[in-house]
Short mmCIF file of C-alpha atoms in Angstrom, two decimals:
data_model
loop_
_atom_site.label_atom_id
_atom_site.label_comp_id
_atom_site.label_asym_id
_atom_site.label_seq_id
_atom_site.Cartn_x
_atom_site.Cartn_y
_atom_site.Cartn_z
CA MET A 2 -7.74 17.12 -0.03
CA ASN A 3 -8.33 18.73 3.47
CA ILE A 4 -5.07 21.27 3.81
CA SER A 5 -4.37 19.15 7.04
CA ILE A 6 -3.61 16.05 6.25
CA LEU A 7 -2.05 17.55 2.92
CA LEU A 8 0.62 19.25 4.88
CA ARG A 9 1.27 16.15 6.70
CA LEU A 10 1.56 14.95 3.52
CA MET A 11 3.77 16.14 2.41
CA HIS A 12 5.85 16.44 5.28
CA ASN A 13 5.87 12.67 6.06
CA LEU A 14 6.71 12.91 1.98
CA GLU A 15 10.55 14.52 2.56
CA GLN A 16 11.14 12.58 5.41
CA LEU A 17 10.63 9.42 3.68
CA ARG A 18 13.44 10.89 0.66
CA GLN A 19 15.87 11.40 3.27
CA HIS A 20 15.53 8.14 4.31
CA GLU A 21 16.24 7.71 0.68
CA ARG A 22 19.97 9.34 1.08
CA TRP A 23 20.10 6.66 4.74
CA THR A 24 23.12 4.35 3.95
CA ARG A 25 21.54 0.56 4.94
CA GLN A 26 23.22 0.62 8.88
CA GLN A 27 21.04 4.45 9.55
CA LEU A 28 17.88 1.94 7.76
CA GLU A 29 17.95 -1.12 9.86
CA THR A 30 18.75 1.06 12.62
CA TYR A 31 15.14 2.40 12.80
CA GLU A 32 13.54 0.29 11.90
CA ALA A 33 14.35 -1.72 14.69
CA GLU A 34 13.67 1.59 17.33
CA ALA A 35 10.20 1.48 14.82
CA LEU A 36 9.61 -2.12 15.72
CA GLN A 37 10.84 -1.32 19.04
CA HIS A 38 7.98 1.31 19.27
CA LEU A 39 5.65 -0.54 17.47
CA ARG A 40 6.00 -3.77 20.21
CA GLU A 41 5.76 -1.34 22.66
CA TYR A 42 2.42 -0.10 22.38
CA ALA A 43 0.75 -2.96 21.02
CA TYR A 44 1.71 -4.82 24.37
CA ALA A 45 0.27 -1.82 26.74
CA HIS A 46 -3.07 -1.23 24.78
CA SER A 47 -3.95 -4.44 23.54
CA PRO A 48 -5.01 -7.60 25.42
CA PHE A 49 -4.32 -9.89 22.48
CA TYR A 50 -1.51 -8.91 22.02
CA GLN A 51 0.02 -9.13 25.73
CA ARG A 52 -1.96 -12.98 25.87
CA PHE A 53 -0.72 -13.56 21.77
CA HIS A 54 3.24 -12.69 22.83
CA GLN A 55 2.97 -13.87 26.60
CA GLY A 56 6.29 -14.70 27.52
CA LEU A 57 7.76 -13.54 24.90
CA PHE A 58 7.42 -9.67 24.66
CA ASP A 59 12.07 -9.50 24.50
CA ARG A 60 12.70 -11.71 21.19
CA PRO A 61 13.27 -11.03 18.38
CA LEU A 62 10.67 -10.50 15.48
CA ASN A 63 11.31 -14.00 13.86
CA GLU A 64 10.64 -15.53 16.67
CA LEU A 65 6.93 -14.55 17.74
CA PRO A 66 3.35 -16.16 16.55
CA VAL A 67 2.74 -15.48 12.98
CA LEU A 68 -1.14 -13.58 13.06
CA THR A 69 -3.46 -14.28 10.01
CA LYS A 70 -6.12 -12.02 8.59
CA ALA A 71 -8.79 -15.28 9.96
CA LEU A 72 -7.32 -15.23 13.37
CA MET A 73 -6.95 -11.01 13.92
CA MET A 74 -10.67 -11.23 12.07
CA GLU A 75 -12.16 -13.44 15.12
CA HIS A 76 -10.47 -11.14 18.31
CA PHE A 77 -11.27 -7.61 16.92
CA ASP A 78 -12.30 -5.80 19.68
CA ASP A 79 -9.44 -6.91 21.41
CA VAL A 80 -6.71 -6.66 17.98
CA VAL A 81 -7.70 -2.85 18.27
CA THR A 82 -5.85 -0.54 20.46
CA ASP A 83 -9.18 1.14 21.30
CA ARG A 84 -10.82 -0.20 22.88
CA SER A 85 -14.65 1.26 22.25
CA LEU A 86 -13.77 0.08 18.25
CA HIS A 87 -16.41 -3.55 17.79
CA LEU A 88 -16.34 -5.46 14.93
CA ASP A 89 -19.82 -5.55 15.40
CA ASP A 90 -20.32 -1.72 14.55
CA VAL A 91 -17.88 -1.70 12.01
CA ARG A 92 -19.39 -3.23 10.02
CA ALA A 93 -22.35 -2.68 10.12
CA TYR A 94 -21.04 1.29 9.15
CA ALA A 95 -19.50 -0.49 6.12
CA ALA A 96 -22.84 -1.66 5.13
CA ARG A 97 -24.19 1.99 4.79
CA GLY A 98 -21.53 4.21 4.72
CA GLU A 99 -19.13 5.81 1.38
CA ALA A 100 -15.88 6.40 0.59
CA GLY A 101 -13.35 8.75 2.22
CA GLN A 102 -16.81 9.00 4.86
CA ARG A 103 -14.25 8.72 8.77
CA TYR A 104 -15.63 5.97 11.06
CA ARG A 105 -16.67 8.68 14.27
CA ASN A 106 -15.09 10.91 12.47
CA ARG A 107 -11.92 9.64 13.19
CA TYR A 108 -10.88 6.24 11.26
CA TRP A 109 -10.47 5.53 7.73
CA VAL A 110 -11.81 1.84 7.47
CA ASN A 111 -10.46 -0.28 4.14
CA ALA A 112 -11.82 -4.32 3.69
CA THR A 113 -9.48 -6.53 1.89
CA SER A 114 -12.14 -8.48 -1.22
CA GLY A 115 -12.61 -11.94 1.23
CA SER A 116 -10.64 -14.18 -1.88
CA SER A 117 -8.44 -16.20 0.54
CA GLY A 118 -11.59 -17.20 2.58
CA GLN A 119 -13.17 -13.93 4.59
CA PRO A 120 -12.84 -9.93 4.68
CA GLY A 121 -10.71 -8.81 7.11
CA PHE A 122 -11.34 -4.88 7.91
CA PHE A 123 -8.22 -2.52 8.59
CA LEU A 124 -8.95 0.99 10.43
CA PHE A 125 -6.44 4.31 10.52
CA ASP A 126 -6.55 6.65 12.76
CA GLN A 127 -4.80 9.82 10.56
CA VAL A 128 -1.70 9.31 12.18
CA GLU A 129 -2.11 5.96 10.57
CA TRP A 130 -2.73 7.20 6.91
CA THR A 131 -0.77 9.51 6.57
CA PRO A 132 2.27 7.65 5.63
CA ILE A 133 -0.29 5.35 3.82
CA LEU A 134 -1.03 8.53 1.48
CA ALA A 135 2.60 8.67 1.63
CA SER A 136 3.98 4.83 0.53
CA PHE A 137 1.38 6.01 -2.73
CA ALA A 138 3.51 9.56 -3.36
CA ARG A 139 6.73 7.73 -3.06
CA SER A 140 5.32 5.19 -5.41
CA GLN A 141 4.98 8.21 -8.12
CA GLU A 142 8.11 9.61 -7.17
CA TRP A 143 10.18 7.04 -7.89
CA SER A 144 9.09 6.21 -11.82
CA GLY A 145 9.20 10.79 -12.04
CA MET A 146 6.55 12.15 -11.02
CA ASN A 147 6.95 15.02 -9.75
CA ILE A 148 5.00 16.03 -6.07
CA ASN A 149 4.44 19.36 -5.25
CA LEU A 150 2.10 21.20 -4.51
CA THR A 151 2.62 23.12 -8.00
CA HIS A 152 1.92 20.42 -10.03
CA ARG A 153 -2.07 19.58 -11.53
CA GLN A 154 -1.82 16.25 -11.23
CA ARG A 155 -5.17 14.23 -13.47
CA MET A 156 -5.36 10.95 -12.75
CA ALA A 157 -7.44 8.10 -13.04
CA THR A 158 -8.16 4.04 -12.11
CA VAL A 159 -9.86 1.40 -13.89
CA GLY A 160 -10.17 -1.23 -10.85
CA SER A 161 -12.86 -1.79 -8.15
CA ILE A 162 -15.25 0.55 -7.00
CA SER A 163 -15.84 -1.10 -3.82
CA PRO A 164 -15.74 2.30 -0.76
CA TRP A 165 -14.12 0.44 1.27
CA HIS A 166 -11.52 -0.96 -1.24
CA LEU A 167 -7.87 0.77 -0.28
CA SER A 168 -7.27 2.88 -3.54
CA SER A 169 -11.12 4.27 -3.78
CA GLN A 170 -9.95 5.52 0.12
CA VAL A 171 -7.11 6.49 -1.44
CA ALA A 172 -8.47 8.88 -3.74
CA ALA A 173 -11.37 9.63 -1.90
CA THR A 174 -8.96 11.70 0.56
CA ALA A 175 -7.19 13.02 -2.33
CA GLN A 176 -8.97 14.61 -3.92
CA SER A 177 -9.35 18.10 -5.35
CA TRP A 178 -8.20 20.23 -7.95
CA TRP A 179 -4.48 19.84 -7.10
CA ARG A 180 -5.20 16.07 -7.87
CA PRO A 181 -9.53 15.70 -9.86
CA SER A 182 -9.14 12.28 -10.41
CA LEU A 183 -11.99 9.05 -12.57
CA ARG A 184 -12.62 6.56 -11.07
CA LEU A 185 -13.47 3.37 -13.84
CA PRO A 186 -15.54 0.14 -12.71
CA ALA A 187 -13.18 -2.98 -14.16
CA SER A 188 -16.44 -3.88 -15.18
CA GLN A 189 -17.79 -2.47 -17.33
CA PRO A 190 -18.21 -2.44 -21.51
CA LEU A 191 -14.78 -1.50 -22.77
CA ALA A 192 -16.44 1.37 -25.33
CA GLN A 193 -17.75 2.70 -22.34
CA THR A 194 -13.77 3.45 -20.56
CA VAL A 195 -12.90 4.02 -23.60
CA GLN A 196 -14.71 7.50 -23.61
CA GLN A 197 -14.48 8.39 -20.54
CA LEU A 198 -11.06 8.36 -20.46
CA ASN A 199 -11.05 10.70 -24.21
CA GLY A 200 -12.88 12.94 -22.09
CA PHE A 201 -10.32 12.95 -19.41
CA GLN A 202 -7.58 13.14 -19.99
CA PRO A 203 -5.57 11.42 -17.60
CA GLU A 204 -1.77 12.13 -16.69
CA VAL A 205 -2.16 9.06 -14.43
CA LEU A 206 -3.53 6.11 -15.50
CA ILE A 207 -3.66 2.96 -13.18
CA ALA A 208 -6.08 -0.16 -14.05
CA TYR A 209 -5.29 -3.93 -12.65
CA ALA A 210 -1.80 -5.35 -14.15
CA SER A 211 -4.11 -8.04 -17.04
CA MET A 212 -5.61 -4.08 -18.34
CA PRO A 213 -3.00 -1.47 -19.77
CA GLY A 214 -1.89 -4.03 -22.43
CA ILE A 215 -5.56 -3.77 -23.20
CA ARG A 216 -5.87 0.11 -23.23
CA ALA A 217 -2.77 0.41 -24.54
CA GLU A 218 -4.19 -1.77 -27.76
CA GLU A 219 -7.25 0.44 -27.67
CA HIS A 220 -4.50 3.44 -29.03
CA LEU A 221 -2.60 1.74 -30.90
CA ASN A 222 -5.55 1.03 -32.93
CA GLY A 223 -6.85 4.28 -33.01
CA ARG A 224 -9.76 4.27 -30.60
CA LEU A 225 -8.58 5.39 -27.05
CA ARG A 226 -6.62 8.68 -27.81
CA ILE A 227 -4.79 10.00 -24.82
CA ARG A 228 -1.41 9.94 -23.64
CA PRO A 229 -0.40 8.92 -19.47
CA ARG A 230 2.68 10.28 -19.14
CA ILE A 231 2.00 7.20 -16.40
CA THR A 232 0.86 3.88 -16.03
CA TYR A 233 1.37 2.37 -13.27
CA PRO A 234 -0.04 -1.68 -11.93
CA SER A 235 -2.51 -3.11 -9.52
CA SER A 236 -4.21 -6.00 -7.97
CA GLU A 237 -2.02 -8.83 -10.04
CA VAL A 238 1.24 -9.74 -11.32
CA LEU A 239 2.42 -7.54 -13.86
CA THR A 240 3.50 -10.35 -16.92
CA ARG A 241 5.46 -9.34 -19.67
CA GLN A 242 3.03 -8.67 -22.39
CA PRO A 243 1.16 -5.85 -21.23
CA ARG A 244 4.47 -4.07 -20.73
CA GLN A 245 4.85 -4.02 -23.63
CA ARG A 246 1.85 -3.61 -25.01
CA VAL A 247 1.83 -0.06 -23.12
CA ARG A 248 6.27 0.18 -24.42
CA GLU A 249 4.97 0.36 -27.67
CA ALA A 250 1.81 2.96 -26.62
CA TRP A 251 2.93 5.58 -25.31
CA GLY A 252 7.04 5.30 -25.08
CA ASP A 253 7.85 3.88 -21.35
CA GLU A 254 7.25 0.52 -19.73
CA PRO A 255 4.16 0.42 -16.69
CA PHE A 256 5.70 0.85 -13.04
CA ASN A 257 5.37 -1.72 -11.61
CA GLN A 258 3.90 -1.80 -7.52
CA TYR A 259 3.39 -4.27 -4.76
CA GLY A 260 0.60 -3.25 -1.79
CA ALA A 261 -2.03 -4.87 -0.37
CA THR A 262 -5.05 -3.09 1.70
CA GLU A 263 -3.65 -4.34 4.87
CA THR A 264 -0.43 -1.51 4.70
CA ALA A 265 -0.23 0.67 1.17
CA ASP A 266 2.32 -0.27 -1.10
CA ILE A 267 5.01 -2.11 0.54
CA ALA A 268 7.76 -1.98 -2.34
CA ALA A 269 7.78 -0.04 -5.91
CA GLU A 270 9.61 0.27 -8.85
CA TYR A 271 12.45 2.84 -8.75
CA GLN A 272 13.82 4.73 -12.35
CA ALA A 273 16.81 4.25 -11.88
CA CYS A 274 17.48 1.34 -12.38
CA ARG A 275 13.41 -0.60 -13.07
CA ARG A 276 14.13 -2.92 -9.83
CA LEU A 277 11.08 -3.06 -7.20
CA HIS A 278 12.58 -2.20 -3.86
CA LEU A 279 10.99 -3.22 -0.16
CA PHE A 280 8.95 0.37 1.93
CA GLU A 281 10.92 -0.68 4.28
CA ASP A 282 11.00 1.94 6.53
CA LEU A 283 7.12 1.38 6.18
CA VAL A 284 6.73 -2.05 6.39
CA ILE A 285 8.77 -4.55 7.28
CA ALA A 286 8.62 -8.01 4.88
CA GLU A 287 10.75 -11.23 5.61
CA VAL A 288 9.34 -14.47 2.81
CA VAL A 289 9.10 -17.98 4.03
CA ASP A 290 8.21 -20.92 3.43
CA GLU A 291 4.59 -23.15 4.15
CA HIS A 292 6.05 -24.00 7.24
CA TYR A 293 6.35 -20.02 8.25
CA HIS A 294 10.83 -20.22 8.37
CA PRO A 295 13.39 -17.70 6.06
CA VAL A 296 13.85 -18.54 2.76
CA PRO A 297 17.16 -17.37 2.00
CA PRO A 298 17.73 -14.41 -0.94
CA GLY A 299 16.96 -15.66 -4.72
CA VAL A 300 14.70 -18.05 -3.50
CA TYR A 301 10.87 -17.65 -4.05
CA GLY A 302 8.66 -18.37 -0.75
CA ALA A 303 5.64 -19.45 -0.04
CA LYS A 304 4.52 -16.44 1.90
CA VAL A 305 4.98 -12.27 3.16
CA LEU A 306 4.67 -11.81 6.48
CA ILE A 307 4.14 -8.15 7.38
CA THR A 308 4.47 -6.13 10.60
CA THR A 309 3.71 -2.72 9.47
CA LEU A 310 5.71 -0.04 11.04
CA PHE A 311 3.16 2.74 11.98
CA SER A 312 -0.20 0.97 12.87
CA ARG A 313 -1.25 1.33 15.98
CA THR A 314 -5.04 1.12 15.88
CA GLN A 315 -4.98 -2.29 14.85
CA PRO A 316 -0.83 -2.94 14.87
CA LEU A 317 0.09 -5.91 12.44
CA ILE A 318 2.98 -7.91 13.84
CA ARG A 319 3.61 -11.01 10.56
CA TYR A 320 1.30 -10.08 9.72
CA GLU A 321 0.71 -13.05 7.28
CA LEU A 322 0.25 -12.37 3.33
CA ASN A 323 -0.45 -15.59 0.59
CA ASP A 324 1.67 -14.42 -1.71
CA SER A 325 4.94 -15.67 -3.54
CA VAL A 326 7.79 -12.49 -3.80
CA ARG A 327 11.78 -13.49 -4.15
CA VAL A 328 14.54 -11.31 -2.63
CA SER A 329 16.84 -10.43 -4.79
CA PRO A 330 20.78 -12.10 -3.69
CA GLU A 331 22.22 -9.65 -6.32
CA ALA A 332 24.09 -6.36 -5.47
CA HIS A 333 22.11 -3.20 -6.62
CA THR A 334 23.61 0.14 -6.76
CA CYS A 335 21.50 2.23 -7.64
CA GLY A 336 22.14 4.02 -4.57
CA LEU A 337 18.63 3.94 -2.21
CA PRO A 338 18.96 1.36 0.20
CA PHE A 339 16.55 -0.90 0.42
CA ALA A 340 17.19 -4.53 -0.64
CA VAL A 341 15.17 -5.82 -3.88
#
């Protein structure tokens, strides 16, 4: 990892730790100020938002139009605030580049899989990339990991090895003596994965949510001989069976996370209460029905509208994710100011 990125990461992570001690009122004040700064920047530098929010510059967030991926990609060249960026050039770069390389030596390029209809491209400069790294570091800290420069951790990931997958870019950025990492394709034969994991002996294991249970089964059968301290699911809904099998194999359930290519982690499970808490100091998540009306706590929504408070190159304001989540109506007493 580049030393300047590493130092920025540790500084940003310390800021996030301070936010975790805030009151709810302090958090809401920060969120409102960060949203105002984001909107002012977008209106000053993005021709798309100048048109899209015309006449609405002073209106509250929930009165603004919804940004779909299709709409964003159609108007990509006007959405981005760096006027020299063009979608055709980014696509051409993605066709030949490698994970860890930066477009124009400045931007990390990430792409969605296209499972919802078409792939989307998302660019982040170094200032924006640091909160992304810090969001993953926060998730690991919430599970009990000690994130500091003196603690070396071996991390293995079984999932997508596409160079434009967010996890590939993060792993390539973090790869160093401090965080040696192994990335394995989820599609390869299980026996080959078991052999490579046995040789690597990861302390942290990340895999598609349906897979930790399979790995745990291999451990219980004596073929997989690793003892990860922490396991994390990714990319899919974590169901009861994988939780149970991982607990049987390694003594604790996986620590759940909720994230997206466009935002990095949106929520993570907190060790003290084992509940998923929203990262409301990094993103605003509006849970809505199929007509974009807010749903009350305790009710599953049809979509989530995401506003990424740290984005500037490609501002995302009320960006639609086709996920169904529910905000808890229950009071929580773990001490965090974030919604569950």
